[in-house]
Amino acid sequence: MTAQIIDGKAVAAAVRNDVKEEVTKLRAKGIVPGLATVLVGARPDSMSYVTAKRQACAELGIESFPNELPETVSQAEVLALVNKLSADAKVNGILVQLPLPKHIDEESILNAVSINKDVDGFHPINVGKLGMKGREPLFAPCTPAGVIELLDRIGATISGSRAVVLGRSNIVGLPVSLLLLGRDATVTICHSRTKDLASVVRQADILVAAIGKPKFVTADMVKPGAYVIDVGVNSLPVLNPDGSQAISEKTGKPRTKLVGDVDFEAVKEVAAAITPVPGGVGPMTIAMLMKNTLRGAKAAHGIT
Ligand code: NAP
């Protein structure tokens, strides 16, 4: 069996298109959804993520409220900004780009984000609601919500399935496990202390890998016909035929390639469907952020 390759770019484009249509309708009623981004310092990766989020807003008709603070900013100043944005009626979503500099207490900043504007879904109340029966939070974290959206859009049956999640981080493993549980899957979470991990993984109808270990999941660990969602993003060196590091002619820097936590080439021969890296889960994160911002705007105006 060769698996269906799940095209995350196409699914993300469809989600963004749906959001754009709804935003257009809201704007016609005089409601302009707004997303505030908070960037502290000048990490190149954080700057490019924030830029991509602002571009997505511009494409979809969502207003951006960019906030950039220097690396040396105090905890009190970041807190004051988040409190101001939480009180600003034009702002429907607040995204604090992580990681924050070491001298800033991330937990207290995230706790200050209004739970009605917590489009990243990281506020402990929203995470708590995610885990409680019958208590749906307004926002689920974007990457985990993207995993569920991918499964839904390819027609995977989540309810009653055996789901195994590799990784228990606050941003991916734990929330994706709670979302799968909320959809009535029987969920097992594996982590670095899990014994006989391969035999647990082999039971999965749905396997979500989020550990950050290149090609960790091999074909013999995957149940034939499983849905495999690879969240991992790992950078590997590109080697020349003689085994030496390949150098980019353009930049003069060592060439690297991105791979997931799953051995894609081998596992696609066993699975029913699989996400590639790149081009699988990655594009879903910003699409779900846009969807969450729309949801925040609708909730703020009492629209269901
Ligand atoms: P993380 O915070 O480092 O957590 C890794 C998790 O994997 C931990 O729970 C850890 O277990 C577990 N783990 C590590 N090695 C393991 C092993 N050998 N066997 C079993 N479990 C193991 O990572 P993260 O932030 O969740 O990210 C995971 C991956 O997803 C990374 O590659 C990251 O780049 C990627 N990611 C992608 C997106 C996206 O596509 N949009 C978004 C976020 C993250 P312990 O808890 O026991 O330490």
Short mmCIF file of C-alpha atoms and ligand atoms in Angstrom, two decimals:
data_model
loop_
_atom_site.label_atom_id
_atom_site.label_comp_id
_atom_site.label_asym_id
_atom_site.label_seq_id
_atom_site.Cartn_x
_atom_site.Cartn_y
_atom_site.Cartn_z
CA MET A 1 0.00 0.00 0.00
CA THR A 2 1.26 3.49 -0.80
CA ALA A 3 -0.20 6.14 1.44
CA GLN A 4 -2.21 9.18 0.50
CA ILE A 5 0.19 12.10 0.86
CA ILE A 6 -1.66 14.77 2.81
CA ASP A 7 -1.12 18.14 1.14
CA GLY A 8 -0.94 20.54 4.08
CA LYS A 9 -0.40 23.53 1.81
CA ALA A 10 -3.65 22.84 -0.04
CA VAL A 11 -5.61 22.25 3.18
CA ALA A 12 -4.15 25.40 4.74
CA ALA A 13 -5.08 27.38 1.61
CA ALA A 14 -8.65 26.05 1.85
CA VAL A 15 -8.87 27.05 5.53
CA ARG A 16 -7.49 30.52 4.74
CA ASN A 17 -9.97 30.87 1.91
CA ASP A 18 -12.87 29.98 4.23
CA VAL A 19 -11.61 32.54 6.76
CA LYS A 20 -11.26 35.21 4.07
CA GLU A 21 -14.87 34.68 2.95
CA GLU A 22 -16.14 35.06 6.51
CA VAL A 23 -13.94 38.10 7.17
CA THR A 24 -15.31 39.75 4.01
CA LYS A 25 -18.86 39.19 5.30
CA LEU A 26 -17.94 40.63 8.72
CA ARG A 27 -16.29 43.67 7.17
CA ALA A 28 -19.46 44.32 5.18
CA LYS A 29 -21.20 44.63 8.56
CA GLY A 30 -18.51 47.05 9.78
CA ILE A 31 -16.69 44.45 11.89
CA VAL A 32 -12.93 44.29 11.22
CA PRO A 33 -11.18 41.37 12.98
CA GLY A 34 -7.85 42.44 14.49
CA LEU A 35 -4.75 40.53 15.54
CA ALA A 36 -2.07 42.11 17.74
CA THR A 37 1.41 40.60 17.59
CA VAL A 38 3.99 41.15 20.30
CA LEU A 39 7.60 40.60 19.33
CA VAL A 40 10.29 41.07 21.96
CA GLY A 41 13.87 41.31 20.69
CA ALA A 42 15.14 40.51 17.21
CA ARG A 43 15.56 36.72 16.90
CA PRO A 44 15.60 36.11 13.14
CA ASP A 45 13.31 33.04 13.41
CA SER A 46 10.77 34.92 15.57
CA MET A 47 10.89 37.92 13.24
CA SER A 48 10.15 35.76 10.21
CA TYR A 49 7.27 33.95 11.99
CA VAL A 50 5.71 37.26 13.02
CA THR A 51 6.15 38.68 9.51
CA ALA A 52 4.42 35.62 8.02
CA LYS A 53 1.53 36.06 10.48
CA ARG A 54 1.14 39.73 9.60
CA GLN A 55 1.22 38.90 5.88
CA ALA A 56 -1.50 36.30 6.36
CA CYS A 57 -3.63 38.92 8.15
CA ALA A 58 -3.16 41.35 5.25
CA GLU A 59 -4.18 38.68 2.71
CA LEU A 60 -7.33 37.76 4.60
CA GLY A 61 -8.54 41.26 5.51
CA ILE A 62 -7.64 40.97 9.20
CA GLU A 63 -6.18 44.14 10.69
CA SER A 64 -2.69 43.78 12.19
CA PHE A 65 -1.56 45.60 15.29
CA PRO A 66 2.21 45.06 15.34
CA ASN A 67 4.10 45.68 18.59
CA GLU A 68 7.87 45.43 18.73
CA LEU A 69 9.79 45.78 21.95
CA PRO A 70 13.56 45.79 22.46
CA GLU A 71 15.32 42.75 23.96
CA THR A 72 16.07 44.85 27.08
CA VAL A 73 12.40 45.63 27.84
CA SER A 74 11.29 44.96 31.42
CA GLN A 75 8.74 42.38 32.53
CA ALA A 76 6.47 45.23 33.72
CA GLU A 77 6.53 46.91 30.29
CA VAL A 78 5.59 43.70 28.44
CA LEU A 79 2.85 43.08 31.00
CA ALA A 80 1.54 46.64 30.58
CA LEU A 81 1.38 46.18 26.80
CA VAL A 82 -0.45 42.84 27.05
CA ASN A 83 -2.93 44.37 29.52
CA LYS A 84 -3.51 47.32 27.17
CA LEU A 85 -4.14 44.99 24.21
CA SER A 86 -6.43 42.81 26.33
CA ALA A 87 -8.57 45.91 26.99
CA ASP A 88 -8.53 47.22 23.39
CA ALA A 89 -11.87 46.48 21.67
CA LYS A 90 -10.28 46.60 18.19
CA VAL A 91 -8.00 43.68 19.10
CA ASN A 92 -9.62 40.24 18.85
CA GLY A 93 -6.47 38.18 19.18
CA ILE A 94 -3.15 38.65 20.97
CA LEU A 95 -0.14 36.68 19.86
CA VAL A 96 2.96 36.89 22.03
CA GLN A 97 5.75 35.42 19.94
CA LEU A 98 7.69 32.83 21.95
CA PRO A 99 10.32 32.36 23.21
CA LEU A 100 10.59 35.53 25.26
CA PRO A 101 14.01 36.69 26.50
CA LYS A 102 15.21 34.79 29.60
CA HIS A 103 14.64 37.70 32.03
CA ILE A 104 10.91 37.75 31.20
CA ASP A 105 8.63 35.28 32.98
CA GLU A 106 6.76 33.71 30.08
CA GLU A 107 4.09 32.15 32.28
CA SER A 108 2.96 35.43 33.85
CA ILE A 109 2.87 37.16 30.44
CA LEU A 110 0.74 34.39 28.91
CA ASN A 111 -1.53 34.46 31.97
CA ALA A 112 -2.17 38.17 31.33
CA VAL A 113 -3.59 37.56 27.84
CA SER A 114 -7.38 37.84 27.98
CA ILE A 115 -8.84 34.33 27.59
CA ASN A 116 -11.19 35.85 24.99
CA LYS A 117 -8.19 36.94 22.88
CA ASP A 118 -5.88 33.99 23.53
CA VAL A 119 -5.61 32.97 19.85
CA ASP A 120 -2.51 30.86 20.60
CA GLY A 121 -4.64 28.87 23.06
CA PHE A 122 -1.84 28.76 25.66
CA HIS A 123 -3.68 30.39 28.58
CA PRO A 124 -3.97 27.82 31.40
CA ILE A 125 -7.75 28.33 31.58
CA ASN A 126 -8.12 27.54 27.88
CA VAL A 127 -5.78 24.53 28.18
CA GLY A 128 -7.71 23.37 31.26
CA LYS A 129 -11.02 23.64 29.42
CA LEU A 130 -9.51 21.63 26.57
CA GLY A 131 -9.03 18.75 29.00
CA MET A 132 -12.42 18.96 30.70
CA LYS A 133 -15.48 17.14 29.48
CA GLY A 134 -18.13 19.51 28.14
CA ARG A 135 -15.97 22.65 28.55
CA GLU A 136 -14.93 23.75 25.08
CA PRO A 137 -12.40 26.63 25.14
CA LEU A 138 -12.86 29.49 22.69
CA PHE A 139 -9.40 28.72 21.29
CA ALA A 140 -7.36 25.56 20.85
CA PRO A 141 -3.60 25.87 20.21
CA CYS A 142 -2.94 26.37 16.50
CA THR A 143 -0.60 23.52 15.55
CA PRO A 144 -2.63 20.87 17.44
CA ALA A 145 -5.87 22.27 15.97
CA GLY A 146 -4.18 22.05 12.55
CA VAL A 147 -3.50 18.34 13.13
CA ILE A 148 -7.21 17.74 13.80
CA GLU A 149 -8.23 19.86 10.79
CA LEU A 150 -5.96 17.75 8.53
CA LEU A 151 -7.47 14.51 9.87
CA ASP A 152 -10.98 15.86 9.39
CA ARG A 153 -10.38 17.14 5.88
CA ILE A 154 -9.03 13.77 4.69
CA GLY A 155 -12.03 12.02 6.23
CA ALA A 156 -10.22 10.12 9.00
CA THR A 157 -12.50 8.69 11.68
CA ILE A 158 -11.23 9.97 15.02
CA SER A 159 -14.05 8.80 17.29
CA GLY A 160 -13.34 5.31 18.64
CA SER A 161 -9.90 5.15 17.03
CA ARG A 162 -6.75 4.25 18.90
CA ALA A 163 -4.56 7.37 18.83
CA VAL A 164 -0.94 7.50 19.93
CA VAL A 165 0.80 10.84 20.42
CA LEU A 166 4.59 10.95 20.61
CA GLY A 167 5.57 13.91 22.82
CA ARG A 168 3.87 15.67 25.73
CA SER A 169 4.96 19.31 25.31
CA ASN A 170 2.64 22.16 26.28
CA ILE A 171 2.53 23.47 22.73
CA VAL A 172 1.99 20.27 20.73
CA GLY A 173 1.90 16.85 22.42
CA LEU A 174 -0.38 17.58 25.37
CA PRO A 175 -2.97 19.76 23.58
CA VAL A 176 -3.16 17.46 20.55
CA SER A 177 -3.77 14.54 22.93
CA LEU A 178 -6.57 16.47 24.66
CA LEU A 179 -8.14 17.40 21.32
CA LEU A 180 -8.08 13.76 20.19
CA LEU A 181 -9.58 12.69 23.54
CA GLY A 182 -12.27 15.36 23.14
CA ARG A 183 -13.09 13.76 19.79
CA ASP A 184 -13.53 10.38 21.50
CA ALA A 185 -10.29 8.72 20.45
CA THR A 186 -8.62 6.36 22.92
CA VAL A 187 -5.38 8.22 23.47
CA THR A 188 -1.96 7.08 24.63
CA ILE A 189 0.78 9.66 25.14
CA CYS A 190 4.40 8.52 24.78
CA HIS A 191 7.42 10.47 26.02
CA SER A 192 11.10 10.01 26.75
CA ARG A 193 10.41 7.61 29.67
CA THR A 194 7.90 5.39 27.84
CA LYS A 195 8.90 1.73 27.96
CA ASP A 196 8.56 -0.44 24.87
CA LEU A 197 7.49 2.60 22.87
CA ALA A 198 7.52 0.79 19.49
CA SER A 199 4.88 -1.71 20.59
CA VAL A 200 2.63 1.12 21.83
CA VAL A 201 3.07 3.04 18.58
CA ARG A 202 2.26 -0.09 16.56
CA GLN A 203 -1.28 -0.07 18.00
CA ALA A 204 -2.09 3.38 16.61
CA ASP A 205 -4.84 3.93 14.06
CA ILE A 206 -3.84 7.60 14.27
CA LEU A 207 -0.22 8.43 15.06
CA VAL A 208 0.90 11.99 15.80
CA ALA A 209 4.66 12.42 16.10
CA ALA A 210 5.93 15.56 17.87
CA ILE A 211 9.27 14.81 19.51
CA GLY A 212 11.86 16.61 17.38
CA LYS A 213 13.91 13.49 16.52
CA PRO A 214 14.64 13.05 12.81
CA LYS A 215 13.12 9.91 11.23
CA PHE A 216 12.48 8.40 14.68
CA VAL A 217 9.33 6.53 13.57
CA THR A 218 10.31 3.67 11.27
CA ALA A 219 8.04 1.55 9.06
CA ASP A 220 8.10 -1.45 11.44
CA MET A 221 6.59 0.78 14.18
CA VAL A 222 3.52 1.68 12.11
CA LYS A 223 0.32 -0.34 11.89
CA PRO A 224 -0.64 -0.94 8.24
CA GLY A 225 -3.41 1.50 7.28
CA ALA A 226 -2.63 4.03 10.02
CA TYR A 227 -3.00 7.80 9.61
CA VAL A 228 0.39 9.35 10.35
CA ILE A 229 0.68 13.04 11.16
CA ASP A 230 4.26 14.23 11.46
CA VAL A 231 4.61 17.49 13.42
CA GLY A 232 8.39 17.24 13.79
CA VAL A 233 10.65 19.71 12.02
CA ASN A 234 14.33 18.79 12.08
CA SER A 235 17.20 20.23 10.10
CA LEU A 236 19.72 17.70 8.72
CA PRO A 237 22.95 18.42 6.83
CA VAL A 238 22.95 17.68 3.09
CA LEU A 239 25.96 15.52 2.23
CA ASN A 240 27.96 15.24 -0.99
CA PRO A 241 28.33 11.77 -2.60
CA ASP A 242 31.72 11.42 -0.82
CA GLY A 243 30.04 12.03 2.56
CA SER A 244 31.36 15.56 3.06
CA GLN A 245 29.05 18.47 3.94
CA ALA A 246 27.48 20.08 0.85
CA ILE A 247 27.90 23.84 0.60
CA SER A 248 25.38 26.14 -1.08
CA GLU A 249 26.85 27.80 -4.19
CA LYS A 250 24.51 30.75 -3.64
CA THR A 251 25.19 31.52 0.02
CA GLY A 252 28.47 29.72 0.72
CA LYS A 253 26.82 28.23 3.80
CA PRO A 254 26.36 24.48 4.65
CA ARG A 255 23.26 23.07 2.94
CA THR A 256 20.54 21.61 5.16
CA LYS A 257 17.21 19.92 4.55
CA LEU A 258 14.12 19.63 6.72
CA VAL A 259 12.87 16.21 7.79
CA GLY A 260 10.15 15.14 10.17
CA ASP A 261 10.07 12.73 13.10
CA VAL A 262 8.84 10.01 10.74
CA ASP A 263 10.90 8.12 8.16
CA PHE A 264 8.58 9.37 5.40
CA GLU A 265 9.86 7.28 2.48
CA ALA A 266 9.53 3.98 4.36
CA VAL A 267 6.38 4.76 6.36
CA LYS A 268 4.42 5.92 3.30
CA GLU A 269 4.55 2.30 2.09
CA VAL A 270 2.69 1.16 5.22
CA ALA A 271 0.36 4.00 6.25
CA ALA A 272 -3.04 4.88 4.76
CA ALA A 273 -2.18 8.58 4.78
CA ILE A 274 0.85 10.59 5.85
CA THR A 275 1.94 14.24 6.05
CA PRO A 276 5.24 15.21 4.41
CA VAL A 277 7.81 17.54 6.00
CA PRO A 278 7.87 20.26 4.84
CA GLY A 279 4.40 20.88 3.42
CA GLY A 280 2.29 18.90 5.92
CA VAL A 281 1.44 20.27 9.37
CA GLY A 282 3.69 23.36 9.01
CA PRO A 283 1.39 25.47 6.81
CA MET A 284 -1.59 24.69 9.07
CA THR A 285 -0.34 26.68 12.06
CA ILE A 286 -0.83 30.16 10.59
CA ALA A 287 -4.08 29.09 8.89
CA MET A 288 -5.46 28.03 12.29
CA LEU A 289 -4.22 31.28 13.86
CA MET A 290 -6.27 33.17 11.29
CA LYS A 291 -9.26 30.92 12.03
CA ASN A 292 -8.85 31.59 15.77
CA THR A 293 -8.68 35.36 15.19
CA LEU A 294 -11.90 35.20 13.19
CA ARG A 295 -13.47 33.16 16.00
CA GLY A 296 -12.36 35.80 18.53
CA ALA A 297 -13.91 38.58 16.44
CA LYS A 298 -17.19 36.70 16.07
CA ALA A 299 -17.34 35.90 19.80
CA ALA A 300 -16.62 39.56 20.67
CA HIS A 301 -19.68 40.56 18.61
CA GLY A 302 -21.89 37.72 19.82
CA ILE A 303 -21.92 36.00 16.42
CA THR A 304 -21.95 32.19 16.54
P1 NAP B 1 9.64 19.64 22.95
O1 NAP B 1 9.05 20.70 23.78
O2 NAP B 1 11.12 19.49 22.87
O3 NAP B 1 9.01 18.25 23.41
C1 NAP B 1 9.46 17.05 22.89
C2 NAP B 1 8.66 15.92 23.48
O4 NAP B 1 9.14 14.72 22.88
C3 NAP B 1 8.83 15.77 24.99
O5 NAP B 1 7.58 15.45 25.56
C4 NAP B 1 9.81 14.62 25.12
O6 NAP B 1 9.61 13.79 26.25
C5 NAP B 1 9.48 13.79 23.88
N1 NAP B 1 10.64 13.02 23.44
C6 NAP B 1 11.87 13.48 23.16
N2 NAP B 1 12.66 12.45 22.78
C7 NAP B 1 11.92 11.34 22.83
C8 NAP B 1 12.16 9.98 22.58
N3 NAP B 1 13.36 9.54 22.16
N4 NAP B 1 11.15 9.10 22.73
C9 NAP B 1 9.95 9.52 23.14
N5 NAP B 1 9.64 10.80 23.40
C10 NAP B 1 10.62 11.69 23.26
O7 NAP B 1 9.17 19.77 21.44
P2 NAP B 1 7.85 20.47 20.80
O8 NAP B 1 7.95 21.92 20.98
O9 NAP B 1 6.63 19.75 21.23
O10 NAP B 1 8.10 20.17 19.26
C11 NAP B 1 8.17 18.84 18.77
C12 NAP B 1 8.51 18.90 17.29
O11 NAP B 1 7.47 19.58 16.60
C13 NAP B 1 9.78 19.70 16.99
O12 NAP B 1 10.46 19.08 15.90
C14 NAP B 1 9.26 21.06 16.57
O13 NAP B 1 10.15 21.74 15.69
C15 NAP B 1 7.99 20.67 15.87
N6 NAP B 1 6.95 21.73 15.83
C16 NAP B 1 6.37 22.03 14.62
C17 NAP B 1 5.40 22.98 14.55
C18 NAP B 1 4.77 23.28 13.22
O14 NAP B 1 4.94 22.54 12.29
N7 NAP B 1 4.02 24.32 13.04
C19 NAP B 1 4.98 23.69 15.67
C20 NAP B 1 5.58 23.36 16.89
C21 NAP B 1 6.56 22.37 16.97
P3 NAP B 1 9.80 14.32 27.77
O15 NAP B 1 8.59 15.15 28.05
O16 NAP B 1 9.84 13.07 28.56
O17 NAP B 1 11.07 15.11 27.76
#
